[in-house]
Short mmCIF file of C-alpha atoms and ligand atoms in Angstrom, two decimals:
data_model
loop_
_atom_site.label_atom_id
_atom_site.label_comp_id
_atom_site.label_asym_id
_atom_site.label_seq_id
_atom_site.Cartn_x
_atom_site.Cartn_y
_atom_site.Cartn_z
CA MET G 530 142.94 167.96 127.49
CA SER G 531 142.39 165.99 124.36
CA LEU G 532 145.94 166.11 123.12
CA SER G 533 146.70 162.74 121.50
CA ARG G 534 147.94 160.58 124.30
CA ILE G 535 150.12 157.58 123.57
CA LEU G 536 150.80 154.72 125.92
CA ILE G 537 154.19 153.09 125.37
CA VAL G 538 154.63 149.59 126.77
CA GLU G 539 158.23 148.48 126.47
CA ASP G 540 160.41 146.69 129.00
CA GLU G 541 163.70 147.83 127.55
CA GLU G 542 164.25 151.10 129.30
CA LYS G 543 166.56 152.74 126.78
CA LEU G 544 164.29 152.12 123.83
CA ARG G 545 161.24 153.24 125.81
CA ARG G 546 162.99 156.50 126.63
CA VAL G 547 164.06 157.17 123.03
CA ILE G 548 160.56 156.59 121.72
CA GLN G 549 159.07 158.74 124.44
CA LEU G 550 161.37 161.69 123.74
CA HIS G 551 160.82 161.45 120.03
CA LEU G 552 157.05 161.30 120.25
CA GLU G 553 156.96 164.05 122.83
CA SER G 554 158.90 166.31 120.53
CA ALA G 555 156.41 165.45 117.78
CA GLY G 556 153.68 166.89 119.98
CA PHE G 557 152.18 163.85 121.67
CA GLU G 558 151.51 163.33 125.31
CA ILE G 559 153.17 160.17 126.55
CA MET G 560 152.47 157.60 129.24
CA THR G 561 154.87 154.71 129.76
CA ALA G 562 154.82 151.27 131.28
CA ALA G 563 157.41 148.51 131.48
CA LYS G 564 154.91 145.68 131.66
CA VAL G 565 151.29 144.88 130.98
CA GLU G 566 150.28 144.99 134.63
CA GLN G 567 151.37 148.62 134.80
CA ALA G 568 149.93 149.45 131.41
CA MET G 569 146.42 148.15 131.92
CA PRO G 570 145.16 150.93 134.26
CA LEU G 571 146.60 153.58 131.93
CA ALA G 572 145.15 152.14 128.72
CA SER G 573 141.66 153.55 129.07
CA SER G 574 142.93 157.11 128.83
CA ALA G 575 145.17 156.47 125.80
CA ASN G 576 144.34 157.47 122.23
CA LEU G 577 146.88 154.98 120.96
CA VAL G 578 148.85 152.09 122.41
CA LEU G 579 152.34 151.24 121.25
CA THR G 580 153.42 147.94 122.72
CA ASP G 581 156.28 145.52 122.54
CA LEU G 582 155.17 141.97 121.89
CA ARG G 583 157.71 140.26 124.06
CA LEU G 584 157.24 141.48 127.58
CA PRO G 585 158.02 139.99 130.97
CA GLY G 586 154.98 138.30 132.50
CA THR G 587 151.95 138.84 130.30
CA ASP G 588 153.00 139.17 126.65
CA GLY G 589 151.81 141.65 124.02
CA LEU G 590 149.31 139.30 122.43
CA ARG G 591 147.55 138.69 125.73
CA PHE G 592 147.63 142.43 126.31
CA ILE G 593 145.75 143.07 123.04
CA GLN G 594 143.12 140.55 124.08
CA GLN G 595 142.77 142.17 127.47
CA LEU G 596 142.36 145.60 125.91
CA GLN G 597 139.61 144.28 123.72
CA SER G 598 137.78 142.51 126.46
CA LYS G 599 137.74 145.80 128.34
CA GLY G 600 136.25 147.49 125.31
CA ILE G 601 139.21 149.80 124.74
CA GLN G 602 138.98 151.21 121.23
CA ALA G 603 142.36 152.90 120.93
CA PRO G 604 144.42 151.57 118.01
CA VAL G 605 147.28 149.29 119.02
CA ILE G 606 150.63 149.26 117.25
CA VAL G 607 152.90 146.37 118.10
CA MET G 608 156.67 146.37 118.04
CA THR G 609 158.20 143.06 117.10
CA ALA G 610 161.69 141.67 117.10
CA HIS G 611 163.47 141.55 113.80
CA GLY G 612 162.34 138.56 111.73
CA SER G 613 159.28 137.67 113.79
CA VAL G 614 156.68 138.36 111.14
CA GLU G 615 154.42 135.57 112.35
CA ALA G 616 154.00 137.28 115.68
CA ALA G 617 153.10 140.53 113.92
CA VAL G 618 150.55 138.74 111.77
CA GLU G 619 149.10 137.10 114.85
CA ALA G 620 148.81 140.49 116.54
CA MET G 621 147.06 141.99 113.50
CA LYS G 622 144.60 139.10 113.54
CA LEU G 623 143.81 139.92 117.14
CA GLY G 624 143.05 143.48 116.14
CA ALA G 625 146.34 145.38 116.21
CA SER G 626 146.15 148.14 113.65
CA ASP G 627 149.79 148.09 112.55
CA PHE G 628 153.25 146.85 113.50
CA LEU G 629 156.82 148.05 113.60
CA GLN G 630 159.74 145.72 113.16
CA LYS G 631 162.76 146.47 115.27
CA PRO G 632 164.97 148.24 114.54
CA PHE G 633 162.81 151.00 113.08
CA SER G 634 163.62 154.59 112.28
CA LEU G 635 162.00 157.28 114.34
CA ASP G 636 160.56 158.85 111.20
CA HIS G 637 158.87 155.60 110.35
CA LEU G 638 157.54 155.42 113.89
CA THR G 639 155.94 158.87 113.52
CA THR G 640 154.40 157.92 110.19
CA VAL G 641 152.87 154.73 111.54
CA VAL G 642 151.55 156.48 114.64
CA GLN G 643 150.00 159.32 112.66
CA LYS G 644 148.47 156.93 110.19
CA ALA G 645 146.83 154.93 112.97
CA LEU G 646 145.52 158.09 114.63
CA ALA G 647 144.22 159.44 111.32
CA MET G 648 142.41 156.17 110.79
CA GLN G 649 140.98 156.26 114.28
CA PHE G 650 139.81 159.81 113.70
CA LEU G 651 138.12 158.82 110.48
CA ARG G 652 136.35 155.87 112.09
CA ALA G 653 135.19 158.02 114.98
CA GLU G 654 134.01 160.71 112.61
CA ASN G 655 132.04 158.24 110.50
CA GLN G 656 130.55 156.79 113.64
CA ARG G 657 129.53 160.24 114.80
CA LEU G 658 127.78 160.88 111.49
CA ARG G 659 126.09 157.49 111.68
CA ASP G 660 124.83 158.16 115.18
CA GLU G 661 123.45 161.52 114.12
CA LEU G 662 121.88 159.89 111.11
CA ASP G 663 120.20 157.21 113.20
CA THR G 664 118.89 159.50 115.86
CA ARG G 665 118.03 162.69 114.04
CA TYR G 666 118.22 162.77 110.29
CA GLN G 667 116.08 159.90 109.19
CA PHE G 668 112.40 159.41 108.63
CA ASP G 669 111.83 155.73 107.93
CA ASN G 670 114.63 155.15 105.44
CA ILE G 671 114.47 158.65 104.12
CA VAL G 672 117.56 160.62 104.96
CA GLY G 673 117.62 164.38 105.26
CA ARG G 674 119.10 166.99 107.49
CA SER G 675 118.56 170.08 105.33
CA ALA G 676 115.86 172.47 106.41
CA ALA G 677 113.94 171.59 103.24
CA MET G 678 113.93 167.86 103.95
CA ARG G 679 113.03 168.29 107.59
CA GLU G 680 110.13 170.45 106.61
CA ILE G 681 109.07 167.71 104.21
CA PHE G 682 109.22 165.08 106.96
CA HIS G 683 107.07 167.31 109.06
CA THR G 684 104.53 167.74 106.28
CA VAL G 685 104.48 163.99 105.63
CA GLU G 686 103.74 163.33 109.28
CA ARG G 687 100.89 165.79 109.32
CA VAL G 688 99.32 164.85 106.00
CA ALA G 689 99.72 161.06 106.14
CA PRO G 690 96.81 160.34 108.52
CA THR G 691 94.39 162.34 106.34
CA ARG G 692 92.96 161.59 102.93
CA ALA G 693 94.23 164.89 101.47
CA THR G 694 95.57 164.77 97.94
CA VAL G 695 99.29 165.43 97.71
CA LEU G 696 101.20 166.80 94.74
CA LEU G 697 104.91 165.97 94.81
CA ALA G 698 107.11 168.07 92.57
CA GLY G 699 110.80 167.65 91.92
CA GLU G 700 113.39 166.55 89.40
CA SER G 701 113.89 162.92 88.61
CA GLY G 702 115.72 161.07 91.40
CA VAL G 703 114.94 163.44 94.27
CA GLY G 704 112.83 160.90 96.13
CA LYS G 705 109.23 161.45 95.00
CA ASP G 706 108.43 157.73 94.96
CA MET G 707 109.94 157.31 98.36
CA ILE G 708 107.93 160.12 99.88
CA ALA G 709 104.71 158.85 98.29
CA ARG G 710 105.28 155.41 99.83
CA ALA G 711 106.11 156.95 103.21
CA ILE G 712 102.83 158.85 103.18
CA HIS G 713 100.98 155.63 102.46
CA GLN G 714 102.92 153.74 105.14
CA HIS G 715 102.05 156.32 107.76
CA SER G 716 98.41 156.44 106.86
CA PRO G 717 95.52 154.35 108.16
CA ARG G 718 95.48 152.85 104.64
CA LYS G 719 98.81 151.13 105.03
CA ASN G 720 97.33 147.65 105.07
CA HIS G 721 95.62 148.27 101.74
CA SER G 722 97.26 148.57 98.34
CA PHE G 723 99.63 151.24 97.20
CA VAL G 724 99.10 151.25 93.43
CA LYS G 725 101.61 153.11 91.32
CA ILE G 726 100.47 154.33 87.95
CA ASN G 727 103.24 155.51 85.69
CA CYS G 728 101.43 157.84 83.34
CA THR G 729 104.26 158.05 80.80
CA ALA G 730 104.65 154.28 80.55
CA ILE G 731 101.05 153.61 79.52
CA PRO G 732 100.24 154.20 75.83
CA GLU G 733 97.58 156.82 75.44
CA ASN G 734 95.00 154.50 73.85
CA LEU G 735 95.32 152.04 76.74
CA MET G 736 95.28 154.55 79.51
CA GLU G 737 91.57 154.66 80.12
CA SER G 738 91.20 150.89 80.36
CA GLU G 739 94.30 150.64 82.55
CA LEU G 740 93.07 153.23 85.00
CA PHE G 741 89.36 152.49 85.08
CA GLY G 742 89.15 148.89 83.81
CA TYR G 743 86.76 147.53 81.24
CA ASP G 744 83.78 145.24 80.93
CA LYS G 745 83.56 142.16 78.79
CA GLY G 746 82.99 143.16 75.17
CA ALA G 747 83.99 146.78 75.72
CA PHE G 748 86.27 146.53 72.72
CA THR G 749 87.42 143.86 70.30
CA GLY G 750 89.44 141.34 72.30
CA ALA G 751 87.90 142.21 75.68
CA ALA G 752 86.88 138.64 76.39
CA ASN G 753 86.61 139.21 80.14
CA SER G 754 86.00 142.10 82.46
CA LYS G 755 88.99 143.65 84.15
CA PRO G 756 89.21 146.06 87.06
CA GLY G 757 91.46 149.07 86.60
CA LYS G 758 94.13 150.58 88.82
CA PHE G 759 91.69 152.69 90.81
CA GLU G 760 89.66 149.66 91.76
CA GLN G 761 92.86 147.88 92.81
CA ALA G 762 93.66 150.85 95.00
CA ASP G 763 90.28 150.81 96.73
CA GLY G 764 90.84 151.44 100.43
CA GLY G 765 94.47 152.33 99.74
CA THR G 766 96.51 154.86 97.80
CA ALA G 767 96.80 155.54 94.06
CA PHE G 768 100.12 157.12 93.12
CA LEU G 769 99.95 158.89 89.76
CA ASP G 770 103.52 159.37 88.64
CA GLU G 771 104.36 161.90 85.90
CA ILE G 772 100.90 163.35 86.05
CA GLY G 773 101.91 166.08 83.59
CA ASP G 774 101.78 163.56 80.77
CA VAL G 775 98.15 162.59 81.17
CA PRO G 776 96.10 163.34 78.02
CA GLY G 777 93.14 165.72 78.20
CA ASN G 778 90.33 163.16 78.02
CA ILE G 779 91.78 161.27 80.99
CA GLN G 780 92.29 164.50 82.92
CA VAL G 781 88.50 164.95 82.98
CA LYS G 782 88.01 161.48 84.44
CA LEU G 783 90.69 162.03 87.05
CA LEU G 784 88.95 165.21 88.09
CA ARG G 785 85.79 163.23 88.65
CA ILE G 786 87.63 160.64 90.74
CA LEU G 787 89.07 163.41 92.89
CA GLN G 788 85.76 165.20 93.28
CA GLU G 789 83.30 162.36 93.57
CA ARG G 790 85.43 159.22 93.90
CA GLN G 791 83.33 157.81 91.07
CA PHE G 792 83.98 156.37 87.62
CA GLU G 793 82.72 153.85 85.08
CA ARG G 794 84.66 151.00 83.55
CA LEU G 795 85.20 151.23 79.83
CA GLY G 796 82.14 149.85 78.01
CA SER G 797 79.95 150.00 81.09
CA ASN G 798 77.46 152.54 82.35
CA PHE G 799 77.42 151.20 85.87
CA THR G 800 78.91 153.87 88.13
CA ARG G 801 81.39 152.58 90.69
CA SER G 802 82.62 154.27 93.83
CA VAL G 803 86.08 153.89 95.25
CA ASP G 804 87.75 155.04 98.43
CA VAL G 805 91.19 156.10 97.26
CA ARG G 806 93.76 158.53 98.43
CA VAL G 807 95.50 160.16 95.50
CA ILE G 808 99.13 161.18 95.46
CA ALA G 809 100.46 162.66 92.24
CA ALA G 810 104.00 163.44 91.19
CA THR G 811 105.55 165.55 88.50
CA ASN G 812 109.05 166.42 87.41
CA VAL G 813 107.91 169.27 85.21
CA ASP G 814 106.48 172.58 86.25
CA LEU G 815 102.75 171.97 85.96
CA ARG G 816 102.02 175.68 85.93
CA ALA G 817 103.80 176.01 82.59
CA ALA G 818 101.63 173.20 81.22
CA LEU G 819 98.66 175.04 82.67
CA GLU G 820 99.49 178.22 80.84
CA GLU G 821 100.03 176.38 77.60
CA GLY G 822 96.62 174.77 78.03
CA ARG G 823 98.00 171.23 78.22
CA PHE G 824 96.82 170.74 81.76
CA ARG G 825 93.40 171.53 83.16
CA GLU G 826 93.34 174.22 85.75
CA ASP G 827 90.54 172.63 87.79
CA LEU G 828 92.48 169.36 87.96
CA TYR G 829 95.63 171.19 88.96
CA TYR G 830 93.89 172.80 91.93
CA ARG G 831 92.31 169.50 92.95
CA LEU G 832 95.74 167.86 92.94
CA ASN G 833 97.60 170.68 94.55
CA VAL G 834 95.85 170.48 97.91
CA VAL G 835 99.07 169.72 99.76
CA PRO G 836 102.05 170.56 97.58
CA ILE G 837 105.42 169.07 98.51
CA ASN G 838 108.36 170.40 96.56
CA ILE G 839 111.52 168.37 96.85
CA PRO G 840 114.54 170.47 95.93
CA PRO G 841 117.30 168.99 93.77
CA LEU G 842 120.23 167.54 95.67
CA ARG G 843 122.59 170.34 94.56
CA GLU G 844 120.43 172.77 96.54
CA ARG G 845 120.62 170.79 99.77
CA LYS G 846 124.20 169.67 100.03
CA GLU G 847 123.95 169.36 103.82
CA ASP G 848 122.15 166.10 103.10
CA LEU G 849 125.04 164.68 101.12
CA PRO G 850 127.33 163.30 103.85
CA PHE G 851 124.36 161.65 105.53
CA LEU G 852 122.96 160.21 102.32
CA ALA G 853 126.42 158.99 101.34
CA LEU G 854 126.93 157.29 104.67
CA HIS G 855 123.46 155.82 104.54
CA PHE G 856 124.13 154.29 101.12
CA VAL G 857 127.61 153.09 102.08
CA GLN G 858 126.09 151.27 105.02
CA LYS G 859 123.05 149.93 103.22
CA LEU G 860 124.84 148.90 100.03
CA SER G 861 127.91 147.37 101.72
CA ARG G 862 125.46 145.14 103.51
CA GLU G 863 123.52 144.29 100.37
CA LEU G 864 126.59 143.77 98.21
CA GLY G 865 128.56 141.93 100.87
CA THR G 866 131.57 144.17 100.22
CA THR G 867 134.01 145.17 102.91
CA ALA G 868 134.13 148.96 102.44
CA LYS G 869 132.29 150.45 105.34
CA GLU G 870 133.73 153.87 105.87
CA ILE G 871 134.22 156.94 103.74
CA SER G 872 137.05 159.43 104.08
CA PRO G 873 136.38 163.14 104.58
CA ALA G 874 138.21 163.86 101.32
CA ALA G 875 135.98 161.42 99.45
CA LEU G 876 132.94 163.12 100.99
CA ASP G 877 134.31 166.42 99.70
CA ARG G 878 134.43 165.01 96.20
CA LEU G 879 130.79 164.03 96.49
CA VAL G 880 129.84 167.44 97.81
CA ASP G 881 131.57 169.11 94.84
CA HIS G 882 129.61 167.15 92.23
CA PRO G 883 126.42 168.78 90.87
CA TRP G 884 124.31 165.58 90.84
CA PRO G 885 122.08 166.15 87.82
CA GLY G 886 120.52 162.72 88.51
CA ASN G 887 119.99 163.64 92.18
CA VAL G 888 119.83 160.98 94.90
CA ARG G 889 119.40 158.18 92.36
CA GLU G 890 122.73 159.13 90.78
CA LEU G 891 124.36 159.32 94.20
CA GLU G 892 123.09 155.87 95.11
CA ASN G 893 124.40 154.43 91.84
CA THR G 894 127.74 156.16 92.30
CA ILE G 895 128.19 154.76 95.79
CA GLU G 896 127.25 151.31 94.60
CA ARG G 897 129.77 151.43 91.76
CA SER G 898 132.42 152.84 94.07
CA LEU G 899 131.87 150.10 96.65
CA VAL G 900 132.10 147.39 94.04
CA LEU G 901 135.33 148.73 92.60
CA ALA G 902 137.03 150.07 95.73
CA SER G 903 140.16 148.28 96.84
CA GLY G 904 140.18 148.92 100.56
CA ASP G 905 137.94 149.20 103.59
CA ILE G 906 137.64 152.92 103.19
CA LEU G 907 136.35 154.87 100.24
CA GLN G 908 139.06 157.35 99.28
CA PRO G 909 138.74 160.11 96.64
CA PRO G 910 140.01 157.97 93.74
CA ASP G 911 137.46 155.29 94.65
CA ILE G 912 134.59 157.66 93.94
CA ARG G 913 133.50 156.88 90.40
CA LEU G 914 131.38 159.73 89.21
CA GLU G 915 129.31 159.29 86.11
CA ALA G 916 130.76 162.27 84.26
CA PRO G 917 134.02 163.38 85.83
CA ARG G 918 134.00 167.14 86.14
CA GLY G 919 137.54 167.98 85.13
CA HIS G 920 138.88 169.37 88.38
CA HIS G 921 139.95 166.01 89.66
CA PRO G 922 142.86 164.90 87.53
CA ALA G 923 142.95 161.50 85.92
CA ASN G 924 142.38 158.76 88.41
CA SER G 925 144.33 155.69 87.61
CA GLY G 926 141.58 153.70 89.25
CA GLN G 927 144.08 151.93 91.44
CA SER G 928 144.65 152.72 95.03
CA ALA G 929 147.11 151.42 97.53
CA PRO G 930 145.66 149.50 100.45
CA PHE G 931 145.71 152.60 102.56
CA LEU G 932 146.84 155.85 100.99
CA PRO G 933 145.57 156.30 97.45
CA GLU G 934 148.24 156.31 94.79
CA GLY G 935 150.17 159.53 94.52
CA GLU G 936 149.10 160.72 97.96
CA THR G 937 151.34 161.21 100.93
CA LEU G 938 150.55 161.08 104.59
CA GLU G 939 151.24 164.79 104.76
CA HIS G 940 148.67 165.42 102.05
CA TRP G 941 146.22 163.33 103.97
CA GLU G 942 146.88 165.06 107.22
CA GLN G 943 146.28 168.38 105.50
CA MET G 944 142.96 167.18 104.12
CA MET G 945 141.89 166.18 107.61
CA ILE G 946 142.92 169.54 108.99
CA ARG G 947 140.95 171.34 106.28
CA GLU G 948 137.96 169.12 106.90
CA ALA G 949 138.09 169.76 110.64
CA LEU G 950 138.29 173.51 110.06
CA ARG G 951 135.40 173.34 107.64
CA ARG G 952 133.26 171.46 110.12
CA ALA G 953 134.23 173.82 112.89
CA ASN G 954 133.37 176.78 110.67
CA GLY G 955 136.94 177.99 110.92
CA ASN G 956 137.00 177.89 114.72
CA LYS G 957 140.53 176.69 115.46
CA SER G 958 140.00 175.60 119.03
CA GLN G 959 137.08 173.46 117.99
CA ALA G 960 138.95 172.06 114.98
CA ALA G 961 141.92 171.28 117.18
CA ARG G 962 139.68 169.38 119.57
CA MET G 963 138.28 167.28 116.72
CA LEU G 964 141.80 166.45 115.63
CA GLY G 965 143.02 165.65 119.11
CA LEU G 966 145.54 168.51 118.95
CA THR G 967 146.08 171.56 121.08
CA ARG G 968 145.21 174.84 119.47
CA ASN G 969 148.90 175.63 119.30
CA ALA G 970 149.75 172.35 117.68
CA LEU G 971 147.08 173.06 115.06
CA ARG G 972 148.45 176.55 114.47
CA TYR G 973 151.91 175.13 114.04
CA ARG G 974 150.64 172.74 111.38
CA LEU G 975 148.66 175.49 109.68
CA SER G 976 151.73 177.64 109.48
CA GLN G 977 153.60 174.72 107.94
CA MET G 978 150.82 174.41 105.41
CA GLY G 979 151.16 178.08 104.66
CA LEU G 980 147.65 178.72 105.92
CA GLU G 981 148.64 180.90 108.79
CA SER G 982 151.63 183.10 109.52
CA GLY G 983 154.22 181.37 111.65
CA ALA G 984 154.29 184.40 113.94
CA ASP G 985 153.08 182.54 116.97
CA GLU G 986 155.13 179.46 116.25
CA ALA G 987 157.59 180.45 118.94
CA GLU G 988 154.93 180.22 121.59
CA ASN G 989 154.52 176.52 120.99
CA GLY G 990 157.54 175.39 119.03
CA VAL G 991 157.42 171.66 119.31
CA GLN G 992 156.89 171.54 123.05
CA LEU G 993 153.23 170.85 122.91
CA ASN G 994 152.94 168.65 125.93
CA ALA G 995 152.40 171.52 128.31
N1 ADP U 1444 116.16 161.22 101.07
C1 ADP U 1444 116.48 159.99 100.65
N2 ADP U 1444 116.99 159.09 101.52
C2 ADP U 1444 117.34 157.86 101.11
N3 ADP U 1444 117.20 157.43 99.87
C3 ADP U 1444 116.68 158.26 98.95
C4 ADP U 1444 116.29 159.58 99.30
N4 ADP U 1444 115.81 160.20 98.19
C5 ADP U 1444 115.89 159.30 97.20
N5 ADP U 1444 116.40 158.12 97.63
C6 ADP U 1444 116.68 156.93 96.82
O1 ADP U 1444 117.03 157.40 95.52
C7 ADP U 1444 116.41 156.64 94.51
C8 ADP U 1444 115.53 157.53 93.68
O2 ADP U 1444 114.41 157.95 94.44
P1 ADP U 1444 112.91 158.01 93.87
O3 ADP U 1444 112.00 158.13 95.01
O4 ADP U 1444 112.67 156.87 92.93
O5 ADP U 1444 113.03 159.37 93.05
P2 ADP U 1444 111.98 160.03 92.04
O6 ADP U 1444 110.70 159.28 92.19
O7 ADP U 1444 111.89 161.44 92.49
O8 ADP U 1444 112.61 159.90 90.69
C9 ADP U 1444 115.65 155.53 95.21
O9 ADP U 1444 116.44 154.37 95.23
C10 ADP U 1444 115.45 156.06 96.60
O10 ADP U 1444 115.42 155.00 97.50
MG1 MG U 1445 109.85 158.29 90.57
#
């Protein structure tokens, strides 16, 4: 079973025995070896290796190298003689995850072991999410596992090869630009231009000439002719962002482009034809604008051939862990920072936030957090939200190399247990498996946390190595 199994490699028999008994009573399953040659065949089934550095025959450092060359991922904790810090440092450089200096207290031993296992769990969990992300929840670079996003991917796949007009609706930061580009990329037009027209950014009096171009002498200062955005997009895609802000006189001309693919440059009566695919986006409800008479009904229906509504992030929180991981990975690479993992508790903080700025705000938050984080792993205090929402008390902004300030291992263990239960939808056997515990061991911990009556404690006590 997947009880956490520890391999102890120690030549001194008495010490080996003491450690074994102690760890067994703490609920671990133990394997022992007196030298590397005996240890090697056992290592592949261990969840953690605790090894002396000075061993007869092959020494501990060689052992670490051998474990690595065999691809064994279990964390290794080395035990060193008093005063031999250099050896410990050497072992850490080779990949040991921690060290214990002899003589050590048994309590300290438990702490170090649990810390290493917690870390291993976190790494494995992040890796699992990453694998899922890579294989299932990504369309190009667009991440989504919620039903809404998967439906959108599906629509994008179906609509991309056609010339159908698409109307993207959603709050700012939900990914409208991204989806528009994906549609273009998956269309036969991908080798032609994708021209983005930001309708709010263009002053009203310049809009017509920007969109449709002008001929020499069309207005004072028009010394040369200039093609507009639609001509630039010929053969490709025109993306009209914030379409709700287009003034009435332009709306008529857009309607004509959509119906006939024809227009005239400003100051010219020569009719031009273009082959464009139109994608429009809006972050306001166009129907309200319709009712108020600010938006033409005929244009609305021409645009709304294939509507894609992207829900705000707060309505698809299943996407959050995957988006967060995606940004941690992408931004760590871009920023050259070391933080590469994110703790379940930090993910919880992200899930709790309402994200008024949607995915854009999440991306910025992760970037800021990565830049300011102190360790390899983003912990709750490392998450710098734009507007802290009260329920997370003052973060000092400093965190210890491993456990954030003010947190204890016990606290951390409890967070992991809660997270496992959450992911297992409360199923204890499943949660226990994720944590590498027996169901009884999990129950025992839950009763200690006051989350379950200790009634069945007697059935497991601390003898969990059955
Ligand atoms: N589903 C997603 N997966 C990955 N990145 C996303 C996703 N949605 C949005 N983004 C990122 O968030 C930011 C905002 O997205 P954008 O498409 O500009 O939003 P909008 O156009 O709706 O305001 C961009 O940097 C984009 O790359
Ligand atoms: Mg946008």
